[in-house]
Coordinates of C-alpha atoms and ligand atoms in Angstrom, one line a residue:
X1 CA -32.6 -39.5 -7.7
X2 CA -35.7 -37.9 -6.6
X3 CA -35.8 -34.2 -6.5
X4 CA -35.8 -33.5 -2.6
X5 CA -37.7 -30.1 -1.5
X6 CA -36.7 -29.1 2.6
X7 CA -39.1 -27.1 4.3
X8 CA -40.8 -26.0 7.2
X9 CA -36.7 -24.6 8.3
X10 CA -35.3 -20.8 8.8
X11 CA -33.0 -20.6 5.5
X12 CA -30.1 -19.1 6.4
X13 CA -28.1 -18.3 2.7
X14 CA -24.8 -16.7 3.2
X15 CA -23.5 -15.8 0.1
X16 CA -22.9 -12.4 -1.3
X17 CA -26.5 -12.0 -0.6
X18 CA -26.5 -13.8 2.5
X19 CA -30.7 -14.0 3.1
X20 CA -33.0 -15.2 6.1
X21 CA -35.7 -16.9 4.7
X22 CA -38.4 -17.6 7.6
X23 CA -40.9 -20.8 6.7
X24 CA -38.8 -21.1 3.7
X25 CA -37.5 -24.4 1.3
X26 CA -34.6 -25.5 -0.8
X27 CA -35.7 -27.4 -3.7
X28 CA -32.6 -30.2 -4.2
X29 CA -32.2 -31.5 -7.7
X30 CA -29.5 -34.0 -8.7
X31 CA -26.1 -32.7 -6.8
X32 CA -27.4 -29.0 -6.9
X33 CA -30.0 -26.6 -5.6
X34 CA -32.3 -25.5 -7.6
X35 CA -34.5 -23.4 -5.7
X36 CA -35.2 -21.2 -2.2
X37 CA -38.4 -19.9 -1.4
X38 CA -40.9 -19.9 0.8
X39 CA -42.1 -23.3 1.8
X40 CA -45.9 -22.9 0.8
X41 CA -44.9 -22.0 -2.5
X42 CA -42.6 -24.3 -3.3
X43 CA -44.8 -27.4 -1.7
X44 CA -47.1 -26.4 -4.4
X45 CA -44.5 -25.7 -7.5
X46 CA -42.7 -28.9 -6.6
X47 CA -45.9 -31.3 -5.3
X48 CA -43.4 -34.7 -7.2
X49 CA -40.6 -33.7 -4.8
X50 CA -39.6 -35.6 -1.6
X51 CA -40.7 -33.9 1.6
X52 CA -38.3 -33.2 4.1
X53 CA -39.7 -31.6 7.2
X54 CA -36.9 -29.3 9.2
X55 CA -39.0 -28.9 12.0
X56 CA -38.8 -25.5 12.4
X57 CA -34.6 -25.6 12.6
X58 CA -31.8 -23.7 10.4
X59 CA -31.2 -24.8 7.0
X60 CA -27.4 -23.6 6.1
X61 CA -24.6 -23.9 3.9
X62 CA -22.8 -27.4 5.3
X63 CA -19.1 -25.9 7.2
X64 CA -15.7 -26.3 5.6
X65 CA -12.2 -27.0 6.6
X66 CA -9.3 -25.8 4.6
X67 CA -6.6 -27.6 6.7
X68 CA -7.0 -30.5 8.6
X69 CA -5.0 -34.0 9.3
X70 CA -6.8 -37.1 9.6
X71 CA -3.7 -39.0 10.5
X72 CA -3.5 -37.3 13.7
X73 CA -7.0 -39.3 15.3
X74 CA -5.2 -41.7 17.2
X75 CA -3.5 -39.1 19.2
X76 CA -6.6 -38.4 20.9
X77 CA -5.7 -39.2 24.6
X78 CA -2.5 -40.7 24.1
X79 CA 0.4 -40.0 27.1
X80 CA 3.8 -38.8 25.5
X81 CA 6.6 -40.8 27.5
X82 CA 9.0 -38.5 29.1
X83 CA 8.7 -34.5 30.6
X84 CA 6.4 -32.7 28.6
X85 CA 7.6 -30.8 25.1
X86 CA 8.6 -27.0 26.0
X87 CA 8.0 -26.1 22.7
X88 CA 6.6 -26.3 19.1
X89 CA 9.5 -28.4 17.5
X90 CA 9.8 -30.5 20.7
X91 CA 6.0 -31.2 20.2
X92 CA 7.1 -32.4 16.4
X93 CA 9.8 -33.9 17.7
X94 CA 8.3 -36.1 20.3
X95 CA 4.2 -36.5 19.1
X96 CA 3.5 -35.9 15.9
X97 CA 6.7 -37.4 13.9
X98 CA 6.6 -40.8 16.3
X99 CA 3.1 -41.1 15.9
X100 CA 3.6 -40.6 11.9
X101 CA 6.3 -43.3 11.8
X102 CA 4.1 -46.1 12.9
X103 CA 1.1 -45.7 10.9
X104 CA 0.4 -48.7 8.3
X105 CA -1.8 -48.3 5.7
X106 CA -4.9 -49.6 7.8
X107 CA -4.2 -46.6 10.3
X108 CA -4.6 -44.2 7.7
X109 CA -8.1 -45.3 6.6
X110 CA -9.2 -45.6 9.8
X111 CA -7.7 -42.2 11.5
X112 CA -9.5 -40.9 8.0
X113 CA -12.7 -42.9 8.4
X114 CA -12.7 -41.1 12.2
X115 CA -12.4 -38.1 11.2
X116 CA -14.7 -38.2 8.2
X117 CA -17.7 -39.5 10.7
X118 CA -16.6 -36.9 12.7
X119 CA -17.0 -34.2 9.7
X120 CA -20.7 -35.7 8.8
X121 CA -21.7 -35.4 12.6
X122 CA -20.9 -31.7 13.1
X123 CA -22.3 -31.0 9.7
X124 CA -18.9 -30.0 8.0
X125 CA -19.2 -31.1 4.0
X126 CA -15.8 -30.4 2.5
X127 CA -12.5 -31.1 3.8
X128 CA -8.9 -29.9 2.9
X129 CA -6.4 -32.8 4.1
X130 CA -2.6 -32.9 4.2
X131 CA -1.4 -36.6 5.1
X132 CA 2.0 -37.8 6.5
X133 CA 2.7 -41.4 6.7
X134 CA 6.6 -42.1 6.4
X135 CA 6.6 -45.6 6.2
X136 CA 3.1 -45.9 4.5
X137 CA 3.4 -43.9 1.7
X138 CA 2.7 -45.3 -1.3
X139 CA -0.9 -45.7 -2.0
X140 CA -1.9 -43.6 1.1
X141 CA -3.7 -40.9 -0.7
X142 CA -6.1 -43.5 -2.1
X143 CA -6.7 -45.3 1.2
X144 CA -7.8 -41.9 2.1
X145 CA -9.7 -41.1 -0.9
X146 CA -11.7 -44.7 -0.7
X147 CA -13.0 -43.3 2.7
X148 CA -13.7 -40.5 1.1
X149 CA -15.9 -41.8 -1.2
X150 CA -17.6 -43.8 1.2
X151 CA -17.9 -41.5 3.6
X152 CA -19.5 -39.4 0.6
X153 CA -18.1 -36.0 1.3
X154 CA -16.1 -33.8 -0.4
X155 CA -12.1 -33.3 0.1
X156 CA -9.0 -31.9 -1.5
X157 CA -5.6 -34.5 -0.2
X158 CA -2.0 -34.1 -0.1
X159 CA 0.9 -35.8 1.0
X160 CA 3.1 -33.9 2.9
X161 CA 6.9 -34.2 1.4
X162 CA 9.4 -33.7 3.8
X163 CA 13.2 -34.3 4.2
X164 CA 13.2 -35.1 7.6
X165 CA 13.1 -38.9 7.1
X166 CA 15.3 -39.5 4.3
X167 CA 15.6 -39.3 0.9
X168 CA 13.9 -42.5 -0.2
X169 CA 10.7 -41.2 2.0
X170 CA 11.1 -37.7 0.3
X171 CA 10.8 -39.4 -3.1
X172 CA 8.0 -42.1 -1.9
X173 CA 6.0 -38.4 -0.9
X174 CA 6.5 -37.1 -4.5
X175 CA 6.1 -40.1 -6.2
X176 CA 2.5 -40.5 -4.1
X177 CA 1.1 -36.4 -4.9
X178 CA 2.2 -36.9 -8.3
X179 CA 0.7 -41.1 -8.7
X180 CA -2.7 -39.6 -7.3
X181 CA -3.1 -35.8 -9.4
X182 CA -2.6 -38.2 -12.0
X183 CA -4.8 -40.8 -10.7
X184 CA -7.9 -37.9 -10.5
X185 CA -7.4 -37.3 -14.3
X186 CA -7.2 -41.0 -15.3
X187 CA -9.1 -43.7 -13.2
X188 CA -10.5 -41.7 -10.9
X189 CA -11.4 -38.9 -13.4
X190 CA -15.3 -39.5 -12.8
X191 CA -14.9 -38.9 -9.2
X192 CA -12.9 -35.9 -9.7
X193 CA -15.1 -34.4 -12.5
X194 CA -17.9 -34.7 -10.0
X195 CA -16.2 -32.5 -8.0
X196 CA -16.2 -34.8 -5.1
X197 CA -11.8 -35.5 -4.8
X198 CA -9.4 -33.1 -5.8
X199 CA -5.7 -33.0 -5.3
X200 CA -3.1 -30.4 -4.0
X201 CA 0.8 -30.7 -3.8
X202 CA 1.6 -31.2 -0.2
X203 CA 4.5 -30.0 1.6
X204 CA 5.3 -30.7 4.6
X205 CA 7.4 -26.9 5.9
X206 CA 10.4 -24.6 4.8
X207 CA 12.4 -25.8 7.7
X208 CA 12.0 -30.0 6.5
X209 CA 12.6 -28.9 2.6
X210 CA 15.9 -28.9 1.0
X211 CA 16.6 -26.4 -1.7
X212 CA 16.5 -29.7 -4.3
X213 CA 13.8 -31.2 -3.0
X214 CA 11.5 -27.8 -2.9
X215 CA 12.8 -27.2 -6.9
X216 CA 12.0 -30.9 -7.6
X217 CA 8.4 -30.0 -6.2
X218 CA 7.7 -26.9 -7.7
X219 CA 8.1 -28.4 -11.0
X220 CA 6.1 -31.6 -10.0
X221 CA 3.4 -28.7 -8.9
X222 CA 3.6 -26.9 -11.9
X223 CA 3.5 -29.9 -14.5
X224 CA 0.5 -31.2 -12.9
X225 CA -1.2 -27.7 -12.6
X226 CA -1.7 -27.9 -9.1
X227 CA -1.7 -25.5 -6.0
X228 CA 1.0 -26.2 -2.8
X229 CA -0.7 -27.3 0.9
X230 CA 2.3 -26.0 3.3
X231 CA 3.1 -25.1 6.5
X232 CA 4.2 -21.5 6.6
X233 CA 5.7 -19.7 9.3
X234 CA 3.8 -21.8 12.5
X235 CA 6.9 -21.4 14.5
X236 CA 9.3 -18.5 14.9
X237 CA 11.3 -21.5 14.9
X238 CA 10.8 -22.0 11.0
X239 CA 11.4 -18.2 10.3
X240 CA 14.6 -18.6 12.1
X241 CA 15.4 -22.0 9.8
X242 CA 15.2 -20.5 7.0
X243 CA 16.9 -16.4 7.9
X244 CA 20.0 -18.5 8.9
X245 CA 20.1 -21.1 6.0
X246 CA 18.6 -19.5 3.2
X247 CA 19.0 -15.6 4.5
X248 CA 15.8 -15.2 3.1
X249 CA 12.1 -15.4 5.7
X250 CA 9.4 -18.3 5.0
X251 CA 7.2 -16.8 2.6
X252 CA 10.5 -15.3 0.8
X253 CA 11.9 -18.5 0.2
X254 CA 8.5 -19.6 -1.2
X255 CA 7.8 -17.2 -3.6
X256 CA 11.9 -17.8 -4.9
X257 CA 10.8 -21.2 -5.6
X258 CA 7.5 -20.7 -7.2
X259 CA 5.6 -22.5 -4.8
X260 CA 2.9 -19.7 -3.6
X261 CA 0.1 -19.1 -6.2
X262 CA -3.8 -18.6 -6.5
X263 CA -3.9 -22.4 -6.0
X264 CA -1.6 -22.7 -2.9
X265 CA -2.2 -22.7 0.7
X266 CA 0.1 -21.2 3.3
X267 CA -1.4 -22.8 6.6
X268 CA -0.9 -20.8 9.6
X269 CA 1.3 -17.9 9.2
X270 CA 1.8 -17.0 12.6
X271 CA 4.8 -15.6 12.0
X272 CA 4.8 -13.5 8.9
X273 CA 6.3 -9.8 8.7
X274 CA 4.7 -7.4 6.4
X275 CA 7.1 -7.8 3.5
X276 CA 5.9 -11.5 3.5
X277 CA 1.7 -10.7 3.7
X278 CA 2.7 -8.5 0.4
X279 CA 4.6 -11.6 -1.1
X280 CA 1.5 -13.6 -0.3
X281 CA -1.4 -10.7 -1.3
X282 CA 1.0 -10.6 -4.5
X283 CA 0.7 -14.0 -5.3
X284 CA -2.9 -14.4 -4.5
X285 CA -1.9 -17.1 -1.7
X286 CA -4.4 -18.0 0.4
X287 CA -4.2 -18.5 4.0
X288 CA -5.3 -21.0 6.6
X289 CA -6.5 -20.0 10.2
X290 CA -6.1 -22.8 13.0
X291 CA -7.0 -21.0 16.2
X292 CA -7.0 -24.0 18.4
X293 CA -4.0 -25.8 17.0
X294 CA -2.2 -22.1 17.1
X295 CA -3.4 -22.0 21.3
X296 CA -2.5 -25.7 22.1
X297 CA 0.7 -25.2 20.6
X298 CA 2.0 -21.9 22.6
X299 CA 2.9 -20.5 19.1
X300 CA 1.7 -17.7 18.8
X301 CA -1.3 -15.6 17.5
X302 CA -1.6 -15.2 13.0
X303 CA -2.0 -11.9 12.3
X304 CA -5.2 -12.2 10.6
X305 CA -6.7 -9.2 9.9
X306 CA -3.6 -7.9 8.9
X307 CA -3.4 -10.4 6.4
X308 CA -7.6 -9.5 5.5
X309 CA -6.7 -6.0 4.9
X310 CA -3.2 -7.1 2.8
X311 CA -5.7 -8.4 0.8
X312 CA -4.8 -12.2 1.7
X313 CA -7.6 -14.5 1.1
X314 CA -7.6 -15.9 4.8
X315 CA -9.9 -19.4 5.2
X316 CA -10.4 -21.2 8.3
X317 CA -8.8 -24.9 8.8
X318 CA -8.9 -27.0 12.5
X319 CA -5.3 -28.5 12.0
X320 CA -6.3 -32.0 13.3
X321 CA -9.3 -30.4 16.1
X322 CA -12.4 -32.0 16.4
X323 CA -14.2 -31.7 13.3
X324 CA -16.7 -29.6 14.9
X325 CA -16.4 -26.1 12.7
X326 CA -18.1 -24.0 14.9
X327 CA -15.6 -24.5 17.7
X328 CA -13.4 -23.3 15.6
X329 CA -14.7 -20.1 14.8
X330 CA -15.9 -20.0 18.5
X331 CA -12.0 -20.0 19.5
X332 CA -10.7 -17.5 16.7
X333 CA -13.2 -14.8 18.2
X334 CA -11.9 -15.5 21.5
X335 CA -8.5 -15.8 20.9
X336 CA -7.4 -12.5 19.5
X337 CA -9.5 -10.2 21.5
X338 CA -7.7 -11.9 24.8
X339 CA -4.1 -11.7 22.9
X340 CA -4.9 -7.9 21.9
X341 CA -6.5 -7.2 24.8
X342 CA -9.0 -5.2 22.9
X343 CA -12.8 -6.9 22.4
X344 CA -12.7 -4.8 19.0
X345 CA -10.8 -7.2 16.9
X346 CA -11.8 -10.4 15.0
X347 CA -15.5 -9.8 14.9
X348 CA -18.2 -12.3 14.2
X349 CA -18.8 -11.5 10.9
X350 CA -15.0 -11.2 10.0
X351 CA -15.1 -14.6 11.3
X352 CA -18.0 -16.0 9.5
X353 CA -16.2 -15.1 6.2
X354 CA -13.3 -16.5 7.0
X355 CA -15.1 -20.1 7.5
X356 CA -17.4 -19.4 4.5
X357 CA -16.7 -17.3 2.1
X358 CA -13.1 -17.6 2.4
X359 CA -12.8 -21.2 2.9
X360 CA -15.4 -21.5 -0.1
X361 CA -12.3 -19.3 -2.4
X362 CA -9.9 -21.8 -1.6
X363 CA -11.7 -24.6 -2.4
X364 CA -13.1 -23.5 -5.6
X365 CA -9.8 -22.6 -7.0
X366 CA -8.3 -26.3 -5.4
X367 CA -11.1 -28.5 -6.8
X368 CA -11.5 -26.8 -10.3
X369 CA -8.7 -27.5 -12.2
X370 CA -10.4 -31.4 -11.5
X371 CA -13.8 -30.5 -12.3
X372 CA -15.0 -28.3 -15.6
X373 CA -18.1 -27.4 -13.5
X374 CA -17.4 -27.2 -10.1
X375 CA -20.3 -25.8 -8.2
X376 CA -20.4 -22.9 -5.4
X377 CA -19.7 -24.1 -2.1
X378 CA -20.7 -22.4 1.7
X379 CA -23.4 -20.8 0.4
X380 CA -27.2 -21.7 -0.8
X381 CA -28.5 -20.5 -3.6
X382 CA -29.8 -21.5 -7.5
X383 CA -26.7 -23.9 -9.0
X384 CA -25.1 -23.8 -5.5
X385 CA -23.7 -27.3 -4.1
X386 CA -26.8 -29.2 -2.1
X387 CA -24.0 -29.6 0.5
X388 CA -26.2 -28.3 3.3
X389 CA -27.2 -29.3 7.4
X390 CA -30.6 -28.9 9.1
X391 CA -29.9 -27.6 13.0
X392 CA -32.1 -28.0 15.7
X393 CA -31.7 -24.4 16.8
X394 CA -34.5 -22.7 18.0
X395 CA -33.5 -19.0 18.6
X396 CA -34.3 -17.2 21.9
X397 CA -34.0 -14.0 20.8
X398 CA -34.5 -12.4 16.9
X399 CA -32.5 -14.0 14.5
X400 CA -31.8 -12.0 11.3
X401 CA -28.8 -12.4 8.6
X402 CA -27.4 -9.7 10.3
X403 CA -26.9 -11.1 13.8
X404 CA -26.5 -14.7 12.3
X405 CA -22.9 -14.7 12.9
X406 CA -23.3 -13.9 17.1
X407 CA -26.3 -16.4 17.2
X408 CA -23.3 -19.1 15.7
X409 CA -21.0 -18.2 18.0
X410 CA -22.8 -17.4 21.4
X411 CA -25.9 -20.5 21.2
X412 CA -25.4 -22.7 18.0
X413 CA -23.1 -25.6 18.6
X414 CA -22.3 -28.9 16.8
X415 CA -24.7 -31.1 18.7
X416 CA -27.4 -28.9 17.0
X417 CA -26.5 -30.6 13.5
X418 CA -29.4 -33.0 12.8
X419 CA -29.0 -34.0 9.3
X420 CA -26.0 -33.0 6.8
X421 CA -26.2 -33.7 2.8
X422 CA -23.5 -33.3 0.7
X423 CA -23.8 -32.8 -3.2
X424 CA -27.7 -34.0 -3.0
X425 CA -27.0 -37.1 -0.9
X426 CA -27.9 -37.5 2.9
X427 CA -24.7 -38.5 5.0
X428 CA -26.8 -37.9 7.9
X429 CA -30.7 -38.0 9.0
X430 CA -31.8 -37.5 12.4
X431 CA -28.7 -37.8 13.3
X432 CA -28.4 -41.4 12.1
X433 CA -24.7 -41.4 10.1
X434 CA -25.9 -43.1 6.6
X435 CA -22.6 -43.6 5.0
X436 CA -20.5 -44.9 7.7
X437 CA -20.8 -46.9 10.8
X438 CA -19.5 -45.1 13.5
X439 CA -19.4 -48.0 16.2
X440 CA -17.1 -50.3 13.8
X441 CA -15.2 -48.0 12.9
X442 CA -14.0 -46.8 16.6
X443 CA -14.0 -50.1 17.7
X444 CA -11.2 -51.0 15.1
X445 CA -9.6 -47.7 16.3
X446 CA -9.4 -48.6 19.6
X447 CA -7.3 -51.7 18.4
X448 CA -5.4 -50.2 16.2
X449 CA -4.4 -47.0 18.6
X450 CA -3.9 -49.4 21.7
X451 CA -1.5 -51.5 18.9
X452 CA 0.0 -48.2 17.9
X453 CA 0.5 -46.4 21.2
X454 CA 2.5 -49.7 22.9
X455 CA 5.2 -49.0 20.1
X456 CA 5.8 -45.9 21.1
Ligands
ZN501 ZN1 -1.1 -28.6 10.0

């Protein structure tokens, strides 16, 4: 591959010493960068390189998603028969474990191959998936991961064990995290060394896991030296499951059965007291944000800066949103300033660590038990990940590294994406998908949804 030097672009770092580089470059070399600078010198250092002109538009880390569900694309637009669900586990009830039932192993590439386009086009690089498929389970996490591939991007899978449809699907779920963490240090070893797959233990939440099945887990989790991807607490109704059966909240319970860790992610937390953030801070368990998904559902609002100053590492995930990152980080600024009724909380830059800094924490310490070398992600600098997007944003008003997190949130948008590369490779140019072909790929999903929904 041809080193590849990006100029004529506004570099926006982030990092630890997040930098605004005006008429600057980044040199690409192999899967990594190798240098930032100012354009003119680098054009001269670097004549052999392959110029790419930004045009005059952002150059930035590429977004990440620590929690997300690909399996949940065909829901987009689809009628639930009946009066609508009054609450969170009617919603489960009703949506999301009907729709789960009926997927074949087709569905599941293509709800992934949706969402992975989806990723490319709103420049988001590395994903954190957590699949449920009942009656497609074996094999699933490899459907997934050959889209992956394809698609060229990064991601972390899981499948999501559960109880709630029986014990043969419950051992089908660890049979399939424990087949594939395998699989990513055997056949698909290359793949994982590269750092582009990696693996975490899914689960699907306290309130669908028997005390057998959770101990079976842990020691499935532990044996392969992987991190848990949970549910934690999205519901009072799963706080109540487990005070009542166990006498013991969510993240309690967890930490009893060695399932929280520096490796494991505790998606949403809406519900945690204090005595379960210092469980979690204890544990070095991260956290996953999902303001949208949170809103939609009625559940309630995380308490995330509590959890920032218990010292929980606390990422940024979409639960299953449009792929489009910046929305997300759009709606956790809103979100708790309304709830709080205080325009104090949840600033921007809070919230631009959350979906960088954070997010890059979680995946680091997912991905490298898989890869001896695994590189710095959401953030550009010498060694750093070339998983980065050009954006057609032309500021009206100063831009600094300062105010880069209100520029994001107030004018920058996904349709400003223009190109998005991941691990030195374009996905996107000029906002022509290289990897994937969007058109075929929703045409097949309108099939296979229309299919889909008429079961229901
Ligand atoms: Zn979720």
């Amino acid at each position: 591959m041809p080193d590849i030097l990006i100029g004529n672009g506004t570099i926006v770092t982030l990092g630890s010493d997040n930098q605004l580089i005006e008429q600057g470059a980044v040199l690409v070399q192999g899967s990594r960068i190798a240098a930032i600078g100012s354009a003119a010198a680098l054009r001269q250092q670097y004549s052999d390189a392959q110029y790419v002109d930004a045009s005059g538009g952002l150059i930035m880390p590429g977004f990440l998603c620590t929690h997300t569900h690909f399996y949940s694309a065909f829901a987009r637009g689809m009628a639930i028969p009946g009066e609508p669900p009054r609450n969170f586990p009617e919603i489960l009830e009703r949506l999301w474990w009907r729709l789960d039932k009926l997927l074949t192993l087709e569905d599941t590439r293509v709800s992934a191959e949706i969402f992975l386009a989806d990723a490319i086009r709103h420049g988001t690089t590395c994903v954190v998936d957590h699949h449920a498929g009942p009656n497609a389970v074996d094999g699933s996490l490899d459907v997934i991961a050959g889209a992956v591939e394809q698609a060229g991007m990064r991601a972390c899978l899981a499948y999501e064990v559960s109880d709630r449809d029986g014990p043969a699907v419950s051992e089908a779920g660890i049979r399939e995290n424990e087949r594939f963490i395998r699989a990513l240090r055997a056949e698909r070893r290359q793949q994982a060394e590269a750092g582009m797959i990696a693996a975490s233990y899914g689960l699907h939440a306290s309130f669908t896991l028997s005390p057998a099945i959770l101990e079976r887990c842990a020691a499935g989790g532990a044996d392969a030296g992987v991190g848990f991807h949970i549910h934690v607490a999205e519901d009072i109704s799963d706080e109540n499951d487990s005070v009542t059966r166990y006498g013991m909240r969510v993240a309690d319970r967890l930490e009893a059965n060695h399932i929280l860790g520096p490796r494991s992610i505790a998606a949403h937390c809406v519900h945690v007291n204090s005595g379960e953030m210092s469980r979690l801070a204890e544990t070095h368990t991260n956290s996953v944000h999902n303001p949208r998904s949170n809103m939609n559902n009625a559940v309630g609002r995380a308490p995330v800066e509590e959890m920032v100053q218990a010292g929980i590492n606390v990422g940024l995930g979409n639960d299953g949103f449009s792929m489009n990152m910046m929305q997300e980080m759009k709606a956790a600024y809103l979100l708790h300033k309304l709830a709080l009724g205080d325009p104090r909380v949840m600033p921007g830059d809070l919230v631009l660590n959350m979906a960088f800094q954070h997010n890059a924490r979680i995946i680091n310490a997912i991905f490298s038990p898989f890869s001896s070398d695994f590189p710095p992600v959401g953030q550009l600098s010498v060694g750093a990940a070339a998983d980065l997007v050009v954006l057609d944003y032309l500021p009206p008003t100063p831009l600094s590294s300062g105010n880069f997190p209100w520029h994001l949130i107030f004018g920058m948008d996904g349709q400003h994406v223009n190109s998005t590369m991941v691990a030195g490779r374009w996905l996107m140019r000029d906002r022509q998908l290289l990897t994937l072909d969007e058109a075929r790929i929703h045409a097949r999903a309108r099939e296979l949804s229309r299919a889909l929904w008429q079961k229901l």
